[in-house]
mmCIF file of C-alpha atoms in Angstrom:
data_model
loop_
_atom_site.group_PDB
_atom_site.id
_atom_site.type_symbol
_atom_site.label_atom_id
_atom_site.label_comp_id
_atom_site.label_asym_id
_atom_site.label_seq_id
_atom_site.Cartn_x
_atom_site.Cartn_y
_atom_site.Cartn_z
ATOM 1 C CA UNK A 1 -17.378 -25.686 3.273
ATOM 2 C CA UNK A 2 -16.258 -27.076 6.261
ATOM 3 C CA UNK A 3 -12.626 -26.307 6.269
ATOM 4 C CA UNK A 4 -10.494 -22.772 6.688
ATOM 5 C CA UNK A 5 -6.704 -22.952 5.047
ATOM 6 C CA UNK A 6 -4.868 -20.330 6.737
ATOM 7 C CA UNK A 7 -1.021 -19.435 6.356
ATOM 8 C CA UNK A 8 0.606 -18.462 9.808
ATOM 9 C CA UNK A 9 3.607 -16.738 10.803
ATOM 10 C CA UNK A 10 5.639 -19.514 12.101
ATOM 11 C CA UNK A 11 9.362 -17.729 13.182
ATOM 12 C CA UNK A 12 10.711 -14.439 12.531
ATOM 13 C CA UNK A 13 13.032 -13.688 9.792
ATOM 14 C CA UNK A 14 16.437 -12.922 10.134
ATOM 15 C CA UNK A 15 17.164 -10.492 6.766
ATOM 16 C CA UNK A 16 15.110 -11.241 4.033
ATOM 17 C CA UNK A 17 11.817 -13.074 4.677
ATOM 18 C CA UNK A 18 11.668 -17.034 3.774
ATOM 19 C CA UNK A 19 9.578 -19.149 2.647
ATOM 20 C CA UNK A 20 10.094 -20.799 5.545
ATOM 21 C CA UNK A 21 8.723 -18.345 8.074
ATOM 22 C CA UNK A 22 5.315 -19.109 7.030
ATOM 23 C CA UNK A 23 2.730 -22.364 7.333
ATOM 24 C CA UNK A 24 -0.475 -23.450 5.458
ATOM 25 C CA UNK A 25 -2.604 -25.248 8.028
ATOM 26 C CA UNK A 26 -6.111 -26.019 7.687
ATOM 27 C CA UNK A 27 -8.779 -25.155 10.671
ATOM 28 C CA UNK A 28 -12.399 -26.343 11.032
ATOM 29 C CA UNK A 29 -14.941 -24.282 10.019
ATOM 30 C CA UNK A 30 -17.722 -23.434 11.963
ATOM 31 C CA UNK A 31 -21.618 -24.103 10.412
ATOM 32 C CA UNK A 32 -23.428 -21.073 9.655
ATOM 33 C CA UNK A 33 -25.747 -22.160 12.175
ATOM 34 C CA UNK A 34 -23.331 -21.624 14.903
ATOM 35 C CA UNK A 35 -22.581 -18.242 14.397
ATOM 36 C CA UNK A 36 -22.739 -16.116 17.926
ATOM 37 C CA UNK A 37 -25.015 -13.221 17.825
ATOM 38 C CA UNK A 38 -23.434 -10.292 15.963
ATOM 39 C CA UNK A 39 -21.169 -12.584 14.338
ATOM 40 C CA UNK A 40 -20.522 -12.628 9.794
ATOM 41 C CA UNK A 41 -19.242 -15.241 8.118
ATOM 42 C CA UNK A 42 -17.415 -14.327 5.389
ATOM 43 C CA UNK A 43 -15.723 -15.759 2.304
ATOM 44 C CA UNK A 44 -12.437 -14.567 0.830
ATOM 45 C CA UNK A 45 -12.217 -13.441 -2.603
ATOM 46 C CA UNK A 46 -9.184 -11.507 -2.598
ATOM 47 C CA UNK A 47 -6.099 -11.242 0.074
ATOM 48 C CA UNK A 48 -3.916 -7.881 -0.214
ATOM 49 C CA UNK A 49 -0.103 -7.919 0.249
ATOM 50 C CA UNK A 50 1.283 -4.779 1.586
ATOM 51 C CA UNK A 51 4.903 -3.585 2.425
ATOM 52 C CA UNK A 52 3.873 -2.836 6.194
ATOM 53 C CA UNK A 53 3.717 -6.676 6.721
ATOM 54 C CA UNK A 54 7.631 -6.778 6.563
ATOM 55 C CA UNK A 55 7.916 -4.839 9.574
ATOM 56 C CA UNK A 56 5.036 -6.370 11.694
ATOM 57 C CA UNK A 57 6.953 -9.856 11.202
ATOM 58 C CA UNK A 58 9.676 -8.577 12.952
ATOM 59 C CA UNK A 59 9.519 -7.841 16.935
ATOM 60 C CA UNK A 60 11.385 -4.376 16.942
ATOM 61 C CA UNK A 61 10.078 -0.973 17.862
ATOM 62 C CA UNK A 62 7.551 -0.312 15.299
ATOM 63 C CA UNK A 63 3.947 1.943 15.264
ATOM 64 C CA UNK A 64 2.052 -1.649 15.658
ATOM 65 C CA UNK A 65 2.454 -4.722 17.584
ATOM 66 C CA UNK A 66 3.969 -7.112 16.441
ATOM 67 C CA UNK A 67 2.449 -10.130 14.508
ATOM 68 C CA UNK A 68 2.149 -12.628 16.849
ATOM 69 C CA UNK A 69 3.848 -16.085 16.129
ATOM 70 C CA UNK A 70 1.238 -18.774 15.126
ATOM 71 C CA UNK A 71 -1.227 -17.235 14.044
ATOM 72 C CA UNK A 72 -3.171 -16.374 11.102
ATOM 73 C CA UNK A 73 -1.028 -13.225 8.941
ATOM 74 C CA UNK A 74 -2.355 -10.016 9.128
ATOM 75 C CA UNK A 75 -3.873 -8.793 6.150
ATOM 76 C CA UNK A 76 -6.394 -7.203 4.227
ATOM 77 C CA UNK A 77 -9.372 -8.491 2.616
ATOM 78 C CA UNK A 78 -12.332 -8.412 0.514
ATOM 79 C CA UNK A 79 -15.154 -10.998 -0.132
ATOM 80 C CA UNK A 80 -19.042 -11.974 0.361
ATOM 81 C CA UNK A 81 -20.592 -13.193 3.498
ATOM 82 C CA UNK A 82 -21.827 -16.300 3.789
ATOM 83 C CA UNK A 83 -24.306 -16.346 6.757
ATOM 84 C CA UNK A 84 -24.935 -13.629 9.261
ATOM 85 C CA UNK A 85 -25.696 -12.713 12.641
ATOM 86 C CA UNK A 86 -26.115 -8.973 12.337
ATOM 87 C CA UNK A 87 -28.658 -7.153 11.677
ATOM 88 C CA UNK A 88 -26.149 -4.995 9.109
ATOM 89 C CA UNK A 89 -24.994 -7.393 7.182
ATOM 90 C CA UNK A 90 -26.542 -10.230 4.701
ATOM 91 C CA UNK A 91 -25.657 -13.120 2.820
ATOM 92 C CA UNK A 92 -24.454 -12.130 -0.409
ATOM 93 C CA UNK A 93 -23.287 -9.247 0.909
ATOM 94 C CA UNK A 94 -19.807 -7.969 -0.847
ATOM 95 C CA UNK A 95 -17.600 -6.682 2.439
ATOM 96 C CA UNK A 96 -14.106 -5.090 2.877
ATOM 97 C CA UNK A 97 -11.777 -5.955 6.396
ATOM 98 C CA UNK A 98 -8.711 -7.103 7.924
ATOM 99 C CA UNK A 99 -9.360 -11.207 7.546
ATOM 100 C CA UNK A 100 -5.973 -12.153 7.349
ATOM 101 C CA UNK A 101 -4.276 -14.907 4.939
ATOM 102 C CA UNK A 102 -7.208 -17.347 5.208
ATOM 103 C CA UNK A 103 -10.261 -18.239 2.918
ATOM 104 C CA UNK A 104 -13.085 -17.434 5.574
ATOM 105 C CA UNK A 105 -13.375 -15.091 8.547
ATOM 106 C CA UNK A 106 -15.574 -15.013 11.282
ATOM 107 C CA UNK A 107 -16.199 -11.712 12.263
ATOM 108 C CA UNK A 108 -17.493 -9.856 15.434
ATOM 109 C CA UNK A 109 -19.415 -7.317 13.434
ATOM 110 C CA UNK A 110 -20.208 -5.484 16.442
ATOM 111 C CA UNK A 111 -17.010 -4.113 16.814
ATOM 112 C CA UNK A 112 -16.961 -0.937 14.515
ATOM 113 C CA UNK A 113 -14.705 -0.618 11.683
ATOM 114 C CA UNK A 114 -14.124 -4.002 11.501
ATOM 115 C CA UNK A 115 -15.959 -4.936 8.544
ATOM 116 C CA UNK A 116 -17.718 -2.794 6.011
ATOM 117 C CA UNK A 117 -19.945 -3.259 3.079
ATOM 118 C CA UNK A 118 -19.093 -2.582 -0.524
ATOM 119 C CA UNK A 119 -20.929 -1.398 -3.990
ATOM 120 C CA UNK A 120 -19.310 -3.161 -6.952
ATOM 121 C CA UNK A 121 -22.010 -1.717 -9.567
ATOM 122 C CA UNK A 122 -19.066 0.065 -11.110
ATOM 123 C CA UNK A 123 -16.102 -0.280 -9.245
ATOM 124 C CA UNK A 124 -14.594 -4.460 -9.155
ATOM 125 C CA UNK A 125 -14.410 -5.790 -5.717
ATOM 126 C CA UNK A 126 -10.553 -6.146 -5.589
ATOM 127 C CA UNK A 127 -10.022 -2.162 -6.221
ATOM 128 C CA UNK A 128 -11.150 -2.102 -2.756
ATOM 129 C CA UNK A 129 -7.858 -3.401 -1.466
ATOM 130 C CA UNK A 130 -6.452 -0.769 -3.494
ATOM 131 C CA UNK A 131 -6.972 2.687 -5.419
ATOM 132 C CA UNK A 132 -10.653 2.728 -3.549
ATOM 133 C CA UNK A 133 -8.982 1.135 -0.332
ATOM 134 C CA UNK A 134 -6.027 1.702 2.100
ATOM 135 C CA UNK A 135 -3.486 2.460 -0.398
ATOM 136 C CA UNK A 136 -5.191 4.946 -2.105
ATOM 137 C CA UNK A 137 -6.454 6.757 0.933
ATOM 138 C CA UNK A 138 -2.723 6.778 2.237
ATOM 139 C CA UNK A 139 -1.889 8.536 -1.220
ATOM 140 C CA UNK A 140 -4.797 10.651 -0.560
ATOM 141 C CA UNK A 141 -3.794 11.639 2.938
ATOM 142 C CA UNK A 142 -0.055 11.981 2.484
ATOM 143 C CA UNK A 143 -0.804 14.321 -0.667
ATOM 144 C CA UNK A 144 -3.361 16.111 0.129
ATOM 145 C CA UNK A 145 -2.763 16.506 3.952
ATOM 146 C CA UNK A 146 1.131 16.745 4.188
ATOM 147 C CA UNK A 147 2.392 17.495 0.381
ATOM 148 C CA UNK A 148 -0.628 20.015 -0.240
ATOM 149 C CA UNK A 149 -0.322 20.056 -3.660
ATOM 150 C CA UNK A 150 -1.110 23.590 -5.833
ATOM 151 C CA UNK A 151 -1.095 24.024 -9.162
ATOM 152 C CA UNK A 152 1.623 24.576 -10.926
ATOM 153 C CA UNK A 153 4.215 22.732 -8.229
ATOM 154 C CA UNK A 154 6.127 19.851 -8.698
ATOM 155 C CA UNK A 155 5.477 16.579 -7.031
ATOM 156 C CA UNK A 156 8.062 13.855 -6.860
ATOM 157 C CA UNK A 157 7.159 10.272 -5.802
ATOM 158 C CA UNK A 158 8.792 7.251 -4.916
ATOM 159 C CA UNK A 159 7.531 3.434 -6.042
ATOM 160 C CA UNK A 160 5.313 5.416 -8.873
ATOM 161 C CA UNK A 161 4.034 2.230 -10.725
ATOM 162 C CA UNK A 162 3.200 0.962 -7.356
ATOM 163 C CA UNK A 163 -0.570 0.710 -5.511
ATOM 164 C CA UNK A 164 0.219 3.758 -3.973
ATOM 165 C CA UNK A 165 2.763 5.390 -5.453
ATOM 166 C CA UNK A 166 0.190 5.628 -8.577
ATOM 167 C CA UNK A 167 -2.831 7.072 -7.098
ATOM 168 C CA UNK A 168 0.199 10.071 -6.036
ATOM 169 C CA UNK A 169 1.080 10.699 -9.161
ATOM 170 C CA UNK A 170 -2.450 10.842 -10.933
ATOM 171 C CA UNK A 171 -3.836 12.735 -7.936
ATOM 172 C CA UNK A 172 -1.452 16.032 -7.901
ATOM 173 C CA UNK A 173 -2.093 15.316 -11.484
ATOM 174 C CA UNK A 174 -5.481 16.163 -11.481
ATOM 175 C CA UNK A 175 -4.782 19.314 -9.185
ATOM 176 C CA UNK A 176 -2.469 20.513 -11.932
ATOM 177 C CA UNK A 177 1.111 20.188 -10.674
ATOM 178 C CA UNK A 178 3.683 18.297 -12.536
ATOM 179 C CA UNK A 179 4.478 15.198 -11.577
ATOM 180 C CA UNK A 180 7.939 13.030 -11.295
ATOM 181 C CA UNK A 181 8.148 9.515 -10.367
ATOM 182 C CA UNK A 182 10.823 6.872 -9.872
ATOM 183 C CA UNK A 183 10.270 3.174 -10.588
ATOM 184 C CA UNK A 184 12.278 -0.120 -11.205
ATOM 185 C CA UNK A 185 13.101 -0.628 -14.735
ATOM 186 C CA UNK A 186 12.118 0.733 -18.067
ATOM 187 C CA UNK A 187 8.557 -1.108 -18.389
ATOM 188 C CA UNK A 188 7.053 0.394 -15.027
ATOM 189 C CA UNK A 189 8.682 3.842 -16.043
ATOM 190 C CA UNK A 190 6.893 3.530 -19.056
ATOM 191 C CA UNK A 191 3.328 2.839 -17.680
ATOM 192 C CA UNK A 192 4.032 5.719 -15.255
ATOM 193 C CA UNK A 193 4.376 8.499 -18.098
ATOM 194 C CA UNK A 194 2.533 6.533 -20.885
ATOM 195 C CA UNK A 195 -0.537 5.569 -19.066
ATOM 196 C CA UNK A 196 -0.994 7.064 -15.799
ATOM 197 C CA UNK A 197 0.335 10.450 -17.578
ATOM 198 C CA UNK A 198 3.152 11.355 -14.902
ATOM 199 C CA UNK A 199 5.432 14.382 -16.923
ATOM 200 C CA UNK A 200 8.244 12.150 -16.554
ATOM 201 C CA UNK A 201 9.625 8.949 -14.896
ATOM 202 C CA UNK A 202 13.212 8.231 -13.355
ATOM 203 C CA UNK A 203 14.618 4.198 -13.998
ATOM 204 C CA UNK A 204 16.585 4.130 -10.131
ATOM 205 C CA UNK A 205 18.277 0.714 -11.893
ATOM 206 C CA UNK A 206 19.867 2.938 -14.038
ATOM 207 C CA UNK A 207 21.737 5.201 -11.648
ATOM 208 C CA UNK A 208 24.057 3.642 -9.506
ATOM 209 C CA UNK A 209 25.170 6.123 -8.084
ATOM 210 C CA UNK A 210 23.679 9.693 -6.030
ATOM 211 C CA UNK A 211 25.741 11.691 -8.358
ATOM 212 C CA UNK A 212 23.826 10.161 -11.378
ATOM 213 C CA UNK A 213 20.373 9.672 -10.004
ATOM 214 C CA UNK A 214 20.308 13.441 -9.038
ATOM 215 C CA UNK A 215 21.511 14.044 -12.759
ATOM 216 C CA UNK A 216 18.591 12.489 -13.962
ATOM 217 C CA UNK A 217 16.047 14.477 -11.346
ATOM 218 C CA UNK A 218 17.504 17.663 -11.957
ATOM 219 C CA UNK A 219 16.507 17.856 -15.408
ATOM 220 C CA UNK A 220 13.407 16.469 -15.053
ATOM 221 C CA UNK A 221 12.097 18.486 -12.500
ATOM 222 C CA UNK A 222 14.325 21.534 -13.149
ATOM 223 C CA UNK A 223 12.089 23.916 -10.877
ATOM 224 C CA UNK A 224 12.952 22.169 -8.004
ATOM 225 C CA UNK A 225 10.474 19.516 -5.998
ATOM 226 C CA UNK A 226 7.956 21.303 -4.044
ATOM 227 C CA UNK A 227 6.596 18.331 -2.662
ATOM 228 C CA UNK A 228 7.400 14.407 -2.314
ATOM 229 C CA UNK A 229 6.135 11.304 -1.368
ATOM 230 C CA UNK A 230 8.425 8.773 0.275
ATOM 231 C CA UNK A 231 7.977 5.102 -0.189
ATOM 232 C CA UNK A 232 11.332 4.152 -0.007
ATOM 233 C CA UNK A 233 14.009 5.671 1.302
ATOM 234 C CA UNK A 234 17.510 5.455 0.413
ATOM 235 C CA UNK A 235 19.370 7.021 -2.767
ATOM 236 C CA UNK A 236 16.123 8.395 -3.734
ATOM 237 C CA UNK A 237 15.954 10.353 -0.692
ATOM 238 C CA UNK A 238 19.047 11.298 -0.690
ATOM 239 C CA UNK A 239 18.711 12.652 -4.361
ATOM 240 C CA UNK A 240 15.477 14.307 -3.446
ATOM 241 C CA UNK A 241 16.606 16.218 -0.430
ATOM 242 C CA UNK A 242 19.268 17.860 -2.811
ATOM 243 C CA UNK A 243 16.490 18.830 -4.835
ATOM 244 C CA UNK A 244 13.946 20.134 -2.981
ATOM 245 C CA UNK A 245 12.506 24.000 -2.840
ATOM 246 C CA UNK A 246 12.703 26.253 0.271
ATOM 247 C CA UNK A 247 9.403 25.294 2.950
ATOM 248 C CA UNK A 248 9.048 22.033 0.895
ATOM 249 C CA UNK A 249 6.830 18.834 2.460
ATOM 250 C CA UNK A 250 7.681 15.250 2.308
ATOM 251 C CA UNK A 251 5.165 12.539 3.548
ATOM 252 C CA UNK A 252 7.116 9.419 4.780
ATOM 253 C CA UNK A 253 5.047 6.597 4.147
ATOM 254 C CA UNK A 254 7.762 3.881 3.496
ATOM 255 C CA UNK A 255 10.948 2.918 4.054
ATOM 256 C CA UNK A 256 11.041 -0.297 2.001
ATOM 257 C CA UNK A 257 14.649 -0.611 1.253
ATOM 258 C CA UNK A 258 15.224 -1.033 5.431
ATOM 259 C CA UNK A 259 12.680 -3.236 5.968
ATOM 260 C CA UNK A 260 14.959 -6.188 6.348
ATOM 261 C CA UNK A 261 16.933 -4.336 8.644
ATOM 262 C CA UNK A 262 19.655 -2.612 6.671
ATOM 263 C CA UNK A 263 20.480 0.900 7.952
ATOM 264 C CA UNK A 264 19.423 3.731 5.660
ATOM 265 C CA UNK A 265 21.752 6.619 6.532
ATOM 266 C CA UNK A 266 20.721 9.570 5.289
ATOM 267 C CA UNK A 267 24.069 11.328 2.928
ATOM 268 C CA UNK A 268 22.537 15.099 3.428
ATOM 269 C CA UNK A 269 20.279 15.343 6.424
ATOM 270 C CA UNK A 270 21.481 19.167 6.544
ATOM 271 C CA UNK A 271 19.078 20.182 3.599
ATOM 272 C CA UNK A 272 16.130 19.959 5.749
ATOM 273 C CA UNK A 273 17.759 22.603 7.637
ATOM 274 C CA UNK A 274 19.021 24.243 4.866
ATOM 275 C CA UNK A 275 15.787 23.808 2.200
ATOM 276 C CA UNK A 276 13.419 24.305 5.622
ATOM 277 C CA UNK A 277 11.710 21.268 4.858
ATOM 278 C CA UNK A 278 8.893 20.134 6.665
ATOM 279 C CA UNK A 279 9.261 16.214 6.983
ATOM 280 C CA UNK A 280 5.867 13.916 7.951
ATOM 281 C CA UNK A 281 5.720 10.509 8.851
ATOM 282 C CA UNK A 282 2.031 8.864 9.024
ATOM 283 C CA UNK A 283 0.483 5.790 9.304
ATOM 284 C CA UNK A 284 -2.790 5.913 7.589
ATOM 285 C CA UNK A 285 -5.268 4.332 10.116
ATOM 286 C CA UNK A 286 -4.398 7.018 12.256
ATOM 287 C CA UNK A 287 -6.239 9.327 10.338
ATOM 288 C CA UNK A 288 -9.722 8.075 10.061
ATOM 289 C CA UNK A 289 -11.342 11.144 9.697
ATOM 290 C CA UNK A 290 -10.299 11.906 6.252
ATOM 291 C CA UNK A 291 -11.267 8.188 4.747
ATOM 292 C CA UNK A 292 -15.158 9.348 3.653
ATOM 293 C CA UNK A 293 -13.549 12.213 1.965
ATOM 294 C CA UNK A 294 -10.640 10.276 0.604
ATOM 295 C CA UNK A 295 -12.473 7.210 -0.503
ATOM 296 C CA UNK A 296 -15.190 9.346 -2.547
ATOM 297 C CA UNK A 297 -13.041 11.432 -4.326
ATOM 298 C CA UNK A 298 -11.461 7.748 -4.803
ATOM 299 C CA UNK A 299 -14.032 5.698 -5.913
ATOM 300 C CA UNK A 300 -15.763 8.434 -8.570
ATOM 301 C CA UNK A 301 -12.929 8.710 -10.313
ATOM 302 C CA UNK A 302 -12.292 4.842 -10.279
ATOM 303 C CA UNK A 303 -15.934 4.571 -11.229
ATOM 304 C CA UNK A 304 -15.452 6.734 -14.472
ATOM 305 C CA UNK A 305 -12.070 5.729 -15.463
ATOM 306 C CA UNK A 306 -9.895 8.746 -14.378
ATOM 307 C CA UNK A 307 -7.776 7.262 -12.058
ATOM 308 C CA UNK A 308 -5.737 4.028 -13.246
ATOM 309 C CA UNK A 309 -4.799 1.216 -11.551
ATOM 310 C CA UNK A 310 -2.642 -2.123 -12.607
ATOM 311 C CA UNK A 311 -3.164 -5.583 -10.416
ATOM 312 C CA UNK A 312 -0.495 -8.409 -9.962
ATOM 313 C CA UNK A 313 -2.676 -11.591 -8.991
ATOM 314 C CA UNK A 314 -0.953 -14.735 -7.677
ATOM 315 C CA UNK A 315 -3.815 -17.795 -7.525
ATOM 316 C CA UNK A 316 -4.652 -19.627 -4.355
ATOM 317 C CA UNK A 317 -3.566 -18.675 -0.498
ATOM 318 C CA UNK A 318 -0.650 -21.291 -1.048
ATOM 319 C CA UNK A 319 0.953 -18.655 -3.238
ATOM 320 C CA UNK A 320 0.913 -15.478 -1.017
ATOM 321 C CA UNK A 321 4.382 -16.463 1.059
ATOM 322 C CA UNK A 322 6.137 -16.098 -2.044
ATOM 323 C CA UNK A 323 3.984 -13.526 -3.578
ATOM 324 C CA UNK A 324 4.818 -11.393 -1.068
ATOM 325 C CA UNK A 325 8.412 -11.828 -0.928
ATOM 326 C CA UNK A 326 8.585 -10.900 -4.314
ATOM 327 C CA UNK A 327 6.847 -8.053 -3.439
ATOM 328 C CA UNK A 328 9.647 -6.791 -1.250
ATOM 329 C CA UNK A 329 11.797 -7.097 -4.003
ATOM 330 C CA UNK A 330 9.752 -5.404 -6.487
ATOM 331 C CA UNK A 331 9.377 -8.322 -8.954
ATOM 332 C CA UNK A 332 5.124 -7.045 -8.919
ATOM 333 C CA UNK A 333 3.537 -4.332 -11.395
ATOM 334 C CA UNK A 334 0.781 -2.319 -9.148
ATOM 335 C CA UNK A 335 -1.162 -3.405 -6.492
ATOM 336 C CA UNK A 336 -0.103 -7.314 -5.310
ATOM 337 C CA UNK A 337 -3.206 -9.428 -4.346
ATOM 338 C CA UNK A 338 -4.125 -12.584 -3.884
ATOM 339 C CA UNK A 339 -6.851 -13.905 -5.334
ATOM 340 C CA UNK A 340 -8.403 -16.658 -3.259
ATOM 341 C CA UNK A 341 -11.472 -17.824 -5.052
#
């Protein structure tokens, strides 16, 4: 335990990310012993890989910095502390935080938010990258705070077999509304309705066009769309704005099929007008407030099996640069991690 393999951001892509854009470098590791006062040291178990990384690898106008060049990837973690400094925190300890693509973190524990300790009794450590962590307290938020889901609506959402996307769908489930989703291909559109229990699921792959994609979402949601969550952006948008009721809500979470830098024109912008649609954008560490809330609701139902999840798991920290560019393309079932132990 003496060395720290991280992968860096090494030059900024041009398109589509590369393999190349990233570096595994290894780092010295400092002894236990030599921890600063207030300082953790913690061990890695898993490394999340999230769509927002595409657009803080890139140096344009964004709601974050950029990542810097050279140094360790941004990115969540979860794992057990080694040795500590802190009164708070103890070896053995199973902790959630923002470590970054690298086996071990020190971390200034001092510093609130940055690190916070986990129960894994009944709910597995990596579900706290997950349905019991950032993504499912974004679903959380951009249902419950900008969709405001009532029974007996309908609730359409984008990416459905996806980390987020999921926890949507099974949430406005539980609050009785019915429940549309679009996904990639006829397996993940099958876990949506057969498992997760969304009322129906739209293949995009099979709709080439707008004309035939808002075929396909007008009969299954043939009361209109009350409320939709927006991972994507694109056709599906532009099918869902046709659809949409009078003083609808959309929460913009995602814009996935621009984050290489294609434009994503909107074809009907004038049904917001029309439909008097209230449209949200949010980024979810804005709203801190709501997490306790969120992430209790989140982790009981996790806890007694009520609220599904699915994992893709690429082995090692060598494999997250091309984990996570498959990512972008959608070639991953559920929530992408990296499992690093």
């Amino acid at each position: 335990m003496t060395v720290n393999r991280q992968i860096l951001l090494v030059s900024r892509p041009q398109g589509e990310p590369s393999i190349d854009n990233f570096r595994l470098v290894e780092a010295p590791l400092p002894a236990p012993g030599a921890l600063a006062e207030g300082q953790v040291l913690v061990r890695h178990h898993y490394l999340s890989l999230d769509p927002y990384m595409r657009g803080r690898m890139s140096e344009g106008k964004s709601y974050a910095q950029p990542q810097p060049l050279n140094e360790v990837m941004i990115g969540g973690t979860v794992g057990e502390v080694v040795a500590s400094r802190h009164p708070q925190y103890a070896a053995g300890d199973k902790v959630v935080g923002m470590g970054g693509w690298q086996e071990y973190a020190v971390v200034d524990a001092t510093r609130p938010g940055v690190l916070r300790k986990v129960d894994t009794t009944h709910i597995p450590l990596s579900a706290y990258l997950g349905a019991v962590g950032m993504p499912g307290v974004t679903a959380w938020y951009g249902l419950m705070k900008i969709c405001e889901p009532r029974a007996g609506q309908t609730i359409t959402v984008s990416a459905a077999s996806g980390a987020v996307g999921s926890a949507v769908g099974q949430l406005a489930k539980s609050r009785g509304c019915r429940v549309v989703g679009f996904a990639g291909g006829p397996d993940k559109c099958r876990y949506v309705v057969e498992e997760l229990g969304f009322d129906a699921c739209i293949d995009y792959r099979r709709h080439p066009t707008l004309e035939s994609l808002h075929a396909a979402l007008r009969e299954a949601t043939p009361n209109g769309i009350d409320g939709h969550f927006e991972n994507v952006g694109g056709m599906v948008l532009d099918a869902v704005l046709l659809q949409m009721n009078a003083f609808g809500r959309i929460a913009v979470c995602g814009m996935i099929a621009g984050y290489n830098g294609e434009p994503i024109p909107l074809r009907h912008p004038q049904m917001i007008l029309t439909s008097r649609l209230r449209v949200e954008g949010f980024i979810v560490s804005e709203h801190m407030e709501v997490w306790p809330e969120a992430l209790k609701e989140l982790g009981t139902l996790v806890a007694s099996g009520r609220l599904k999840y699915r994992e893709s798991i690429a082995q090692g920290l060598e494999s997250a640069p091309e984990a996570f560019i498959g990512l972008l393309k959608g070639r991953n079932f559920g929530k992408q991690l990296v499992r690093l132990v």
